Coordinates of C-alpha atoms and ligand atoms in Angstrom, one line a residue:
M1 CA 132.3 170.6 147.5
E2 CA 128.5 169.6 146.4
Y3 CA 128.4 167.8 143.2
E4 CA 125.2 166.9 140.9
A5 CA 124.8 163.7 138.7
V6 CA 123.8 164.6 134.9
I7 CA 122.4 161.5 133.1
G8 CA 121.1 161.1 129.6
L9 CA 119.5 157.6 128.5
E10 CA 119.4 155.8 125.2
T11 CA 116.2 153.2 125.6
H12 CA 116.2 150.5 123.0
V13 CA 112.3 149.3 122.3
Q14 CA 111.5 146.4 120.5
L15 CA 108.4 147.3 118.5
K16 CA 105.2 145.6 118.4
T17 CA 104.9 144.4 114.9
R18 CA 103.9 141.1 113.3
S19 CA 106.8 140.7 111.2
K20 CA 110.5 141.8 111.0
M21 CA 111.8 145.2 110.0
W22 CA 113.0 144.1 106.7
C23 CA 111.6 140.7 105.9
G24 CA 108.3 138.7 106.4
C25 CA 109.6 136.7 109.1
A26 CA 107.8 136.5 112.4
N27 CA 108.6 139.1 115.2
E28 CA 108.2 136.4 117.9
F29 CA 109.9 135.8 121.1
G30 CA 110.6 132.0 122.6
A31 CA 110.3 130.2 119.4
P32 CA 113.1 127.7 118.8
P33 CA 116.5 129.0 117.6
N34 CA 116.8 130.1 114.1
T35 CA 113.2 129.1 113.2
H36 CA 112.5 132.6 112.1
V37 CA 115.1 133.3 109.5
C38 CA 115.5 133.9 105.9
P39 CA 118.0 135.0 103.6
V40 CA 117.3 138.8 104.1
C41 CA 117.7 138.6 108.2
L42 CA 120.6 136.3 107.8
G43 CA 122.3 139.1 105.8
L44 CA 122.9 136.6 103.2
P45 CA 124.6 137.8 99.5
G46 CA 122.0 139.5 97.1
V47 CA 118.9 140.2 99.1
L48 CA 117.2 143.3 99.3
P49 CA 115.6 145.1 102.4
V50 CA 112.0 146.1 102.2
A51 CA 110.8 148.5 105.1
N52 CA 108.0 147.2 107.3
D53 CA 105.2 150.2 107.0
E54 CA 103.9 149.1 110.6
A55 CA 107.6 149.7 112.0
L56 CA 107.7 153.1 110.3
R57 CA 104.2 154.1 111.7
L58 CA 104.8 153.0 115.2
T59 CA 108.3 155.1 115.2
V60 CA 106.5 158.0 114.1
L61 CA 103.9 157.6 116.5
T62 CA 106.0 157.3 119.7
G63 CA 107.4 160.7 118.1
L64 CA 103.8 162.4 118.4
L65 CA 103.5 160.9 121.9
L66 CA 106.6 162.2 123.0
H67 CA 105.8 165.3 121.0
C68 CA 108.8 165.4 118.8
Q69 CA 108.6 166.9 115.4
I70 CA 108.4 164.7 112.3
P71 CA 110.7 165.7 109.3
G72 CA 109.5 165.5 105.9
R73 CA 112.6 163.4 105.3
A74 CA 114.6 160.4 106.9
K75 CA 116.7 158.2 106.0
F76 CA 118.4 154.9 106.8
D77 CA 122.2 154.4 107.3
R78 CA 124.6 151.2 107.5
K79 CA 126.5 151.5 111.1
N80 CA 129.1 149.0 110.5
Y81 CA 130.9 146.7 112.8
F82 CA 131.8 142.9 113.2
Y83 CA 130.1 140.8 115.7
P84 CA 129.3 137.2 115.7
D85 CA 125.4 137.9 116.2
M86 CA 125.3 140.7 113.5
P87 CA 124.7 139.0 110.2
K88 CA 125.3 141.7 107.6
N89 CA 128.4 143.1 109.5
Y90 CA 126.1 146.3 109.7
Q91 CA 123.6 147.4 111.3
I92 CA 120.6 149.3 109.6
T93 CA 120.1 152.6 111.7
Q94 CA 119.1 156.3 111.4
Y95 CA 122.2 158.0 111.8
D96 CA 121.9 162.2 111.2
Q97 CA 118.1 162.2 109.7
P98 CA 116.2 160.2 112.1
S99 CA 112.2 159.9 111.9
T100 CA 111.3 162.0 114.6
A101 CA 113.4 164.8 117.0
N102 CA 113.4 167.2 119.4
G103 CA 110.3 166.0 121.9
W104 CA 109.8 166.1 125.7
V105 CA 108.2 163.6 128.3
E106 CA 106.4 164.7 131.2
F107 CA 106.1 162.6 134.4
E108 CA 105.4 162.7 138.3
F109 CA 108.7 163.2 140.4
A110 CA 109.2 164.2 143.8
G111 CA 105.8 165.2 144.3
G112 CA 105.5 167.4 141.3
L113 CA 106.2 167.2 137.4
A114 CA 109.6 166.7 135.7
R115 CA 110.0 167.4 132.1
V116 CA 112.9 165.6 130.3
R117 CA 113.6 166.4 126.5
I118 CA 114.0 163.8 124.1
T119 CA 116.6 164.6 121.7
R120 CA 115.3 161.9 119.1
A121 CA 113.7 158.6 118.6
H122 CA 114.8 156.6 115.3
L123 CA 114.3 153.3 114.0
E124 CA 116.7 150.4 113.9
E125 CA 116.9 146.8 113.8
D126 CA 117.9 144.3 116.4
V127 CA 120.8 141.7 116.1
G128 CA 120.9 138.2 117.0
K129 CA 121.6 136.6 120.6
S130 CA 124.6 135.0 121.2
F131 CA 124.6 132.0 123.8
H132 CA 127.7 130.7 125.3
F133 CA 127.9 127.1 126.3
E134 CA 130.7 124.8 128.0
R135 CA 133.1 124.1 124.9
H136 CA 131.1 126.4 122.4
S137 CA 128.5 129.2 121.1
G138 CA 125.8 129.7 119.3
V139 CA 123.8 132.3 117.8
D140 CA 120.1 132.6 117.4
F141 CA 119.1 134.9 114.7
N142 CA 115.3 134.8 115.4
R143 CA 115.6 138.2 117.0
A144 CA 118.1 139.6 114.1
G145 CA 116.3 142.3 112.2
V146 CA 113.1 142.6 114.8
P147 CA 112.5 146.8 114.5
L148 CA 113.9 148.4 117.2
L149 CA 113.2 152.0 118.4
E150 CA 116.1 154.2 120.1
I151 CA 114.7 156.8 122.4
V152 CA 117.5 159.3 123.5
S153 CA 117.1 161.7 126.1
E154 CA 118.8 165.0 126.8
P155 CA 120.9 165.0 129.6
D156 CA 118.2 166.1 131.7
L157 CA 117.7 163.6 134.3
R158 CA 119.6 164.4 137.7
S159 CA 119.4 161.1 140.0
A160 CA 118.9 157.4 139.9
D161 CA 115.6 158.0 141.2
M162 CA 114.6 160.2 138.6
A163 CA 116.2 158.0 135.4
H164 CA 114.2 155.1 137.1
A165 CA 110.9 157.2 137.0
Y166 CA 111.9 158.3 133.5
L167 CA 112.0 154.8 132.5
T168 CA 108.7 153.9 134.0
A169 CA 106.8 156.7 132.6
M170 CA 108.5 155.8 129.4
K171 CA 107.2 152.5 129.2
D172 CA 103.6 153.4 130.2
I173 CA 103.3 155.3 127.1
L174 CA 104.8 152.9 124.8
V175 CA 102.8 150.6 126.3
Y176 CA 99.5 153.0 126.3
G177 CA 100.5 153.5 122.7
G178 CA 100.6 150.1 121.6
I179 CA 104.5 150.5 120.4
S180 CA 105.7 147.8 122.7
D181 CA 104.8 145.2 125.1
C182 CA 108.1 146.4 127.0
D183 CA 108.2 143.0 128.6
M184 CA 111.3 143.2 130.4
E185 CA 111.7 139.4 130.8
K186 CA 111.8 139.3 127.0
G187 CA 114.4 141.5 126.8
M188 CA 111.9 144.0 125.0
V189 CA 113.5 147.1 126.7
R190 CA 117.4 147.8 126.9
C191 CA 119.1 150.6 127.8
D192 CA 122.6 152.2 127.6
V193 CA 123.0 155.0 130.5
N194 CA 125.3 158.1 130.4
V195 CA 126.1 159.5 133.3
S196 CA 128.6 162.3 134.7
V197 CA 129.3 164.4 137.8
R198 CA 130.0 168.0 138.1
P199 CA 130.2 170.6 141.1
R200 CA 126.7 172.2 141.7
G201 CA 126.2 175.2 140.0
E202 CA 128.8 174.4 136.8
T203 CA 126.7 174.6 133.3
K204 CA 129.8 172.4 131.4
L205 CA 129.1 168.8 131.2
G206 CA 131.6 166.3 132.7
A207 CA 133.3 163.3 131.1
K208 CA 130.6 160.7 129.7
I209 CA 130.8 157.5 131.3
E210 CA 128.4 155.2 129.3
I211 CA 127.2 151.7 130.8
K212 CA 126.0 149.6 128.5
N213 CA 122.7 147.2 128.0
M214 CA 121.1 147.3 131.0
N215 CA 118.1 145.4 130.8
S216 CA 116.1 146.2 133.7
F217 CA 115.0 149.2 135.4
S218 CA 115.8 148.5 138.8
G219 CA 119.3 147.6 137.3
V220 CA 119.8 151.0 136.2
R221 CA 118.9 152.5 139.6
R222 CA 121.7 150.1 141.3
A223 CA 124.3 150.9 138.8
L224 CA 123.6 154.5 139.2
D225 CA 123.7 154.5 142.9
Y226 CA 126.9 152.9 142.7
E227 CA 128.5 155.0 139.8
I228 CA 127.5 158.4 140.8
P229 CA 129.3 158.1 144.2
R230 CA 132.4 156.7 142.6
Q231 CA 132.6 159.6 140.1
I232 CA 132.1 162.1 142.9
A233 CA 134.8 160.1 145.1
V234 CA 137.7 160.4 142.1
L235 CA 136.9 164.1 141.8
E236 CA 137.4 164.4 145.5
Q237 CA 140.5 162.5 145.7
G238 CA 141.6 165.0 143.2
G239 CA 141.7 162.4 140.2
R240 CA 140.1 163.1 136.7
L241 CA 137.3 161.4 135.0
A242 CA 137.8 160.3 131.3
Q243 CA 135.1 159.2 128.7
E244 CA 134.9 155.5 128.9
T245 CA 132.2 152.5 128.7
R246 CA 131.8 150.6 131.3
R247 CA 129.6 147.5 132.4
W248 CA 127.4 146.8 135.2
D249 CA 128.4 143.7 137.5
D250 CA 125.0 143.0 139.1
P251 CA 125.9 140.5 141.4
A252 CA 129.1 142.0 142.3
G253 CA 127.1 145.8 142.4
I254 CA 130.1 147.4 140.7
T255 CA 130.9 148.9 137.3
E256 CA 133.9 148.0 135.8
P257 CA 135.7 149.6 132.7
M258 CA 134.9 148.1 129.1
R259 CA 136.7 150.4 126.9
S260 CA 137.9 153.8 126.7
K261 CA 137.4 156.7 124.1
E262 CA 140.5 155.6 122.4
D263 CA 139.3 152.1 121.7
A264 CA 136.2 153.5 120.7
H265 CA 134.7 151.8 117.7
D266 CA 134.6 153.8 114.1
Y267 CA 131.7 153.0 112.9
R268 CA 131.9 154.3 108.9
Y269 CA 128.1 155.4 109.0
F270 CA 126.9 155.8 105.3
P271 CA 123.3 155.9 103.6
D272 CA 121.8 152.6 103.0
P273 CA 122.1 152.6 99.1
D274 CA 119.2 149.6 99.0
L275 CA 116.7 151.7 100.9
M276 CA 115.1 154.8 99.8
P277 CA 114.7 157.8 102.1
F278 CA 111.7 158.0 104.0
E279 CA 109.4 161.0 102.8
P280 CA 106.0 160.3 104.7
V281 CA 102.9 161.7 102.4
E282 CA 100.2 163.9 104.5
A283 CA 97.4 161.1 104.5
W284 CA 99.9 158.6 105.9
L285 CA 100.5 161.0 108.6
T286 CA 96.8 161.8 109.1
E287 CA 96.7 157.9 109.7
V288 CA 99.4 157.6 112.4
K289 CA 98.2 160.9 113.9
A290 CA 94.5 159.2 114.6
R291 CA 96.2 156.4 116.5
V292 CA 97.6 158.9 119.3
V293 CA 96.0 157.9 122.5
E294 CA 95.6 159.7 125.6
L295 CA 98.8 159.6 128.0
P296 CA 99.0 158.0 131.2
L297 CA 99.7 161.0 133.1
A298 CA 97.1 163.2 131.1
R299 CA 94.5 160.2 132.0
K300 CA 95.4 160.0 135.5
Q301 CA 95.2 164.0 135.8
R302 CA 92.0 163.7 134.0
F303 CA 90.4 161.5 136.4
I304 CA 91.5 163.4 139.4
H305 CA 90.1 166.5 137.6
D306 CA 86.5 165.0 136.3
Y307 CA 85.7 162.5 139.0
Q308 CA 87.5 164.2 142.2
L309 CA 89.3 161.0 142.7
P310 CA 92.3 161.0 145.1
A311 CA 95.7 160.6 143.7
G312 CA 95.9 156.9 144.7
N313 CA 92.5 156.0 143.0
A314 CA 93.4 157.7 139.7
E315 CA 97.0 156.1 139.9
V316 CA 95.3 152.5 140.0
F317 CA 92.9 153.3 137.1
K318 CA 95.9 154.9 135.1
N319 CA 97.9 151.4 136.0
D320 CA 94.9 149.2 135.3
V321 CA 93.6 150.6 132.0
P322 CA 90.6 148.3 131.7
L323 CA 89.3 148.7 135.3
G324 CA 89.8 152.4 134.7
D325 CA 87.6 152.0 131.5
Y326 CA 85.2 150.3 133.4
F327 CA 85.0 152.7 136.0
E328 CA 84.5 155.7 133.7
R329 CA 81.5 153.8 132.0
V330 CA 79.7 153.3 135.2
A331 CA 81.1 156.6 137.0
R332 CA 79.6 158.9 134.0
Q333 CA 76.3 157.6 134.9
S334 CA 76.5 158.0 138.6
S335 CA 76.3 161.1 140.9
N336 CA 78.7 159.8 143.1
P337 CA 82.3 158.7 141.2
K338 CA 84.1 158.7 144.5
S339 CA 82.2 156.0 145.6
I340 CA 81.9 154.1 142.6
A341 CA 85.9 154.2 142.5
N342 CA 85.8 152.9 146.1
W343 CA 83.6 150.0 145.4
V344 CA 85.5 149.5 142.0
I345 CA 88.8 149.6 143.6
N346 CA 88.2 148.2 146.9
N347 CA 85.8 145.4 146.3
L348 CA 85.5 144.6 142.4
R349 CA 89.3 144.5 142.0
A350 CA 89.4 141.9 144.9
R351 CA 87.1 140.0 143.5
L352 CA 88.6 139.9 139.6
A353 CA 92.0 138.8 141.4
E354 CA 90.2 135.7 142.0
G355 CA 90.0 134.9 138.1
T356 CA 86.8 136.4 136.8
T357 CA 87.2 139.0 133.9
L358 CA 85.4 142.3 133.3
A359 CA 83.8 140.7 130.6
G360 CA 82.5 137.9 132.3
L361 CA 80.9 140.1 135.2
K362 CA 77.4 138.9 136.2
F363 CA 75.9 142.0 137.7
R364 CA 75.2 145.2 135.2
P365 CA 77.1 148.2 135.6
G366 CA 74.2 149.9 136.7
S367 CA 73.7 147.8 139.8
L368 CA 77.3 149.5 141.4
I369 CA 75.0 152.9 140.9
E370 CA 72.1 151.1 142.8
L371 CA 74.1 149.9 145.5
V372 CA 76.0 153.5 146.1
A373 CA 72.7 155.1 145.8
L374 CA 71.2 152.3 148.6
V375 CA 73.5 153.4 151.0
E376 CA 73.7 157.1 150.1
A377 CA 69.9 157.0 151.1
K378 CA 70.5 155.2 154.0
T379 CA 68.5 152.3 153.3
I380 CA 71.1 149.8 153.9
S381 CA 74.3 150.3 156.1
T382 CA 77.7 149.9 154.8
S383 CA 78.5 146.5 156.2
A384 CA 74.9 145.3 154.8
A385 CA 76.4 146.8 151.2
Q386 CA 79.3 144.5 151.7
Q387 CA 76.7 141.4 151.5
V388 CA 74.9 142.9 148.9
F389 CA 78.0 143.6 146.6
A390 CA 79.3 139.9 147.3
E391 CA 75.8 138.5 146.4
M392 CA 75.4 140.6 143.4
F393 CA 79.0 139.8 142.4
D394 CA 78.0 136.4 142.7
T395 CA 74.7 135.9 141.2
G396 CA 74.0 139.2 139.2
K397 CA 71.0 140.1 141.3
A398 CA 70.1 143.7 141.2
P399 CA 70.7 145.4 144.6
A400 CA 67.3 146.0 145.5
Q401 CA 66.3 142.5 145.2
I402 CA 69.2 141.1 147.2
V403 CA 68.1 143.7 149.9
Q404 CA 64.6 142.7 149.7
E405 CA 65.3 139.1 149.9
R406 CA 67.8 139.0 152.6
G407 CA 65.9 141.7 154.9
L408 CA 68.9 144.2 154.8
A409 CA 66.9 147.5 154.9
Q410 CA 68.5 149.4 157.6
V411 CA 66.6 149.8 160.8
S412 CA 66.2 153.5 161.4
D413 CA 63.2 152.8 163.4
A414 CA 64.3 154.2 166.9
S415 CA 61.9 151.4 169.1
A416 CA 64.0 148.3 167.8
I417 CA 67.2 150.4 167.8
E418 CA 66.6 151.1 171.3
Q419 CA 65.9 147.0 172.0
F420 CA 69.3 146.1 170.5
C421 CA 70.8 149.0 172.5
D422 CA 69.7 147.6 175.5
Q423 CA 70.6 144.4 174.7
A424 CA 74.2 145.2 174.3
I425 CA 74.3 147.4 177.3
A426 CA 73.2 144.3 179.6
A427 CA 75.3 142.3 177.7
H428 CA 78.7 144.3 178.0
P429 CA 78.5 146.0 181.2
G430 CA 82.0 146.6 181.5
P431 CA 82.1 148.8 178.5
A432 CA 79.0 150.4 179.2
A433 CA 80.5 151.6 182.7
D434 CA 83.7 152.6 180.8
F435 CA 81.8 155.3 179.0
K436 CA 80.2 156.4 181.9
A437 CA 83.3 157.1 183.0
G438 CA 84.2 159.0 180.4
K439 CA 86.2 156.5 178.1
A440 CA 84.6 157.9 174.5
A441 CA 86.4 154.9 172.9
A442 CA 84.1 152.4 174.6
L443 CA 80.8 153.8 172.4
N444 CA 82.4 152.5 169.4
F445 CA 82.6 149.0 170.5
L446 CA 79.0 148.8 171.9
K447 CA 78.2 150.6 168.6
G448 CA 79.8 147.2 167.0
Q449 CA 77.7 145.1 169.1
V450 CA 74.5 146.9 168.1
M451 CA 75.5 146.2 164.6
K452 CA 76.0 142.3 165.2
L453 CA 72.7 142.0 167.1
S454 CA 70.8 143.7 164.2
R455 CA 73.1 141.4 161.5
G456 CA 74.1 144.8 160.3
K457 CA 71.0 146.4 159.7
A458 CA 71.0 149.2 162.5
N459 CA 71.3 152.8 161.2
P460 CA 74.9 152.7 162.7
S461 CA 74.8 156.8 163.6
L462 CA 71.4 156.6 165.3
A463 CA 72.7 153.6 167.3
G464 CA 75.4 155.9 168.7
E465 CA 72.8 158.5 169.6
V466 CA 70.8 156.2 171.3
L467 CA 73.5 154.8 173.5
E468 CA 74.9 158.2 174.4
R469 CA 71.7 159.1 175.5
K470 CA 71.0 155.9 177.7
L471 CA 74.7 155.6 179.1
K472 CA 75.0 159.7 179.5
P473 CA 74.1 160.4 183.6
Ligands
ADP501 P1 127.2 159.6 121.7 O1 127.0 160.2 120.3 O2 128.3 158.9 122.0 O3 126.3 158.5 121.5 P2 125.6 161.7 122.3 O4 126.1 162.8 122.9 O5 124.7 161.2 121.4 O6 126.6 160.5 122.4 O7 124.8 161.5 123.8 C1 124.5 160.0 124.1 C2 123.4 160.2 125.4 O8 124.4 160.6 126.2 C3 122.4 161.1 125.3 O9 121.5 160.2 126.0 C4 122.9 162.3 126.1 O10 122.2 163.0 126.8 C5 123.7 161.7 127.1 N1 125.1 162.6 127.3 C6 125.8 163.4 126.4 N2 126.7 163.8 127.1 C7 126.5 163.5 128.5 C8 127.6 164.0 129.6 N3 128.5 164.8 129.9 N4 126.8 163.4 130.9 C9 125.7 162.6 131.0 N5 125.2 162.4 130.0 C10 125.5 162.6 128.9
MG502 MG1 126.0 155.8 122.8
ZN503 ZN1 113.7 137.2 107.8

């Protein structure tokens, strides 16, 4: 029998705010343990939470970027459980009235577009972090109370690769929107993976297995690559799957049982009596709507459409936003955006990698347009253009000036080219004979020699014509 996997992800993302969710402590990673704490985030008695307005804005903004509805009323609930890293013994979250619901995300997958429905994106708070030493454990509460967005997908994903593509697309969107830095190294994105399998064609969902607390996208892929075949094998051997929570053991490459449905927590959710329901007013919503940005996929599609770029180039500009913005500023004024893209990606990007910033570029954007125009007009050869680019990058001089100073203007004068061709043929009788004998590729070698003799200035197609004429019987 053929089986299919069904996957839904609950993704937790730390919001990019200056302060924590309910107090003024800094939301900052990497400080010495327990230095960003106060009575509120330590859960001391007698204190009251005050909601962070920017966190509420980022939550609604995420909802808008994910095409969600924004209900007129949301509320905060207490999720009760006991754990050393949770100072209040409850976590403030949004249970049955989240800030955003019913959206979707679209991303490139398997050569086409995939769409996954978003159940909800709601606001909650992060907990502290436990550290285990040889003889004792410690808790760092710097992270406790950091605003956390939980994005829940519908069970629309069908493979490990698709889950990976979804997470990558989600991260891109959140970074674009300024919602979160999504720095995996700093634990800013964690997710719970829900996965079941069923015979292909079956519409009912199978028993859900939840793999908790994954902190890398590649880990999610590895866990699913293990878990999906494991579940199929159980069914094929006539076994039954029951709902349970499992843990991914990355070094061992396996999932193992953590708890079954029977010992699942009862969180005793109830509305937090210290917090007002949240009812966004029109003016506030308008401000948040003004922060909606172009989505990564839309940007890529626009670059392909507006500038006729190959998908690979548009992908580069999707992933490197400042470089893409730079390209666009130049391309808008150029009649040949495709060539501009090639120069930006193949040449400029390589030089930037050596440590220059776009803001520190010595040449004007117009110089790139001029360079492309010089090549187009065949004033300089493409190899001379490389020299011009290098010098214009180093000195900021205008291309025309460099061409003049270095005498790089292409030689299209037939008699000069004839001379270079004669020299090339005389110096390389072997390839010349090869070409005469019918080996067409030998012409390229000779053409290369002409380019070399002319120090890149010969018009290459003219050189080819002349060589051919001279060698053809
Ligand atoms: P819970 O209340 O246990 O968190 P939910 O029904 O809210 O469960 O679903 C949590 C996540 O699990 C969602 O992302 C959802 O898409 C996914 N999910 C639910 N049922 C299944 C299933 N049978 N197989 C795979 N994923 C599922
Ligand atoms: Mg869950
Ligand atoms: Zn605090």
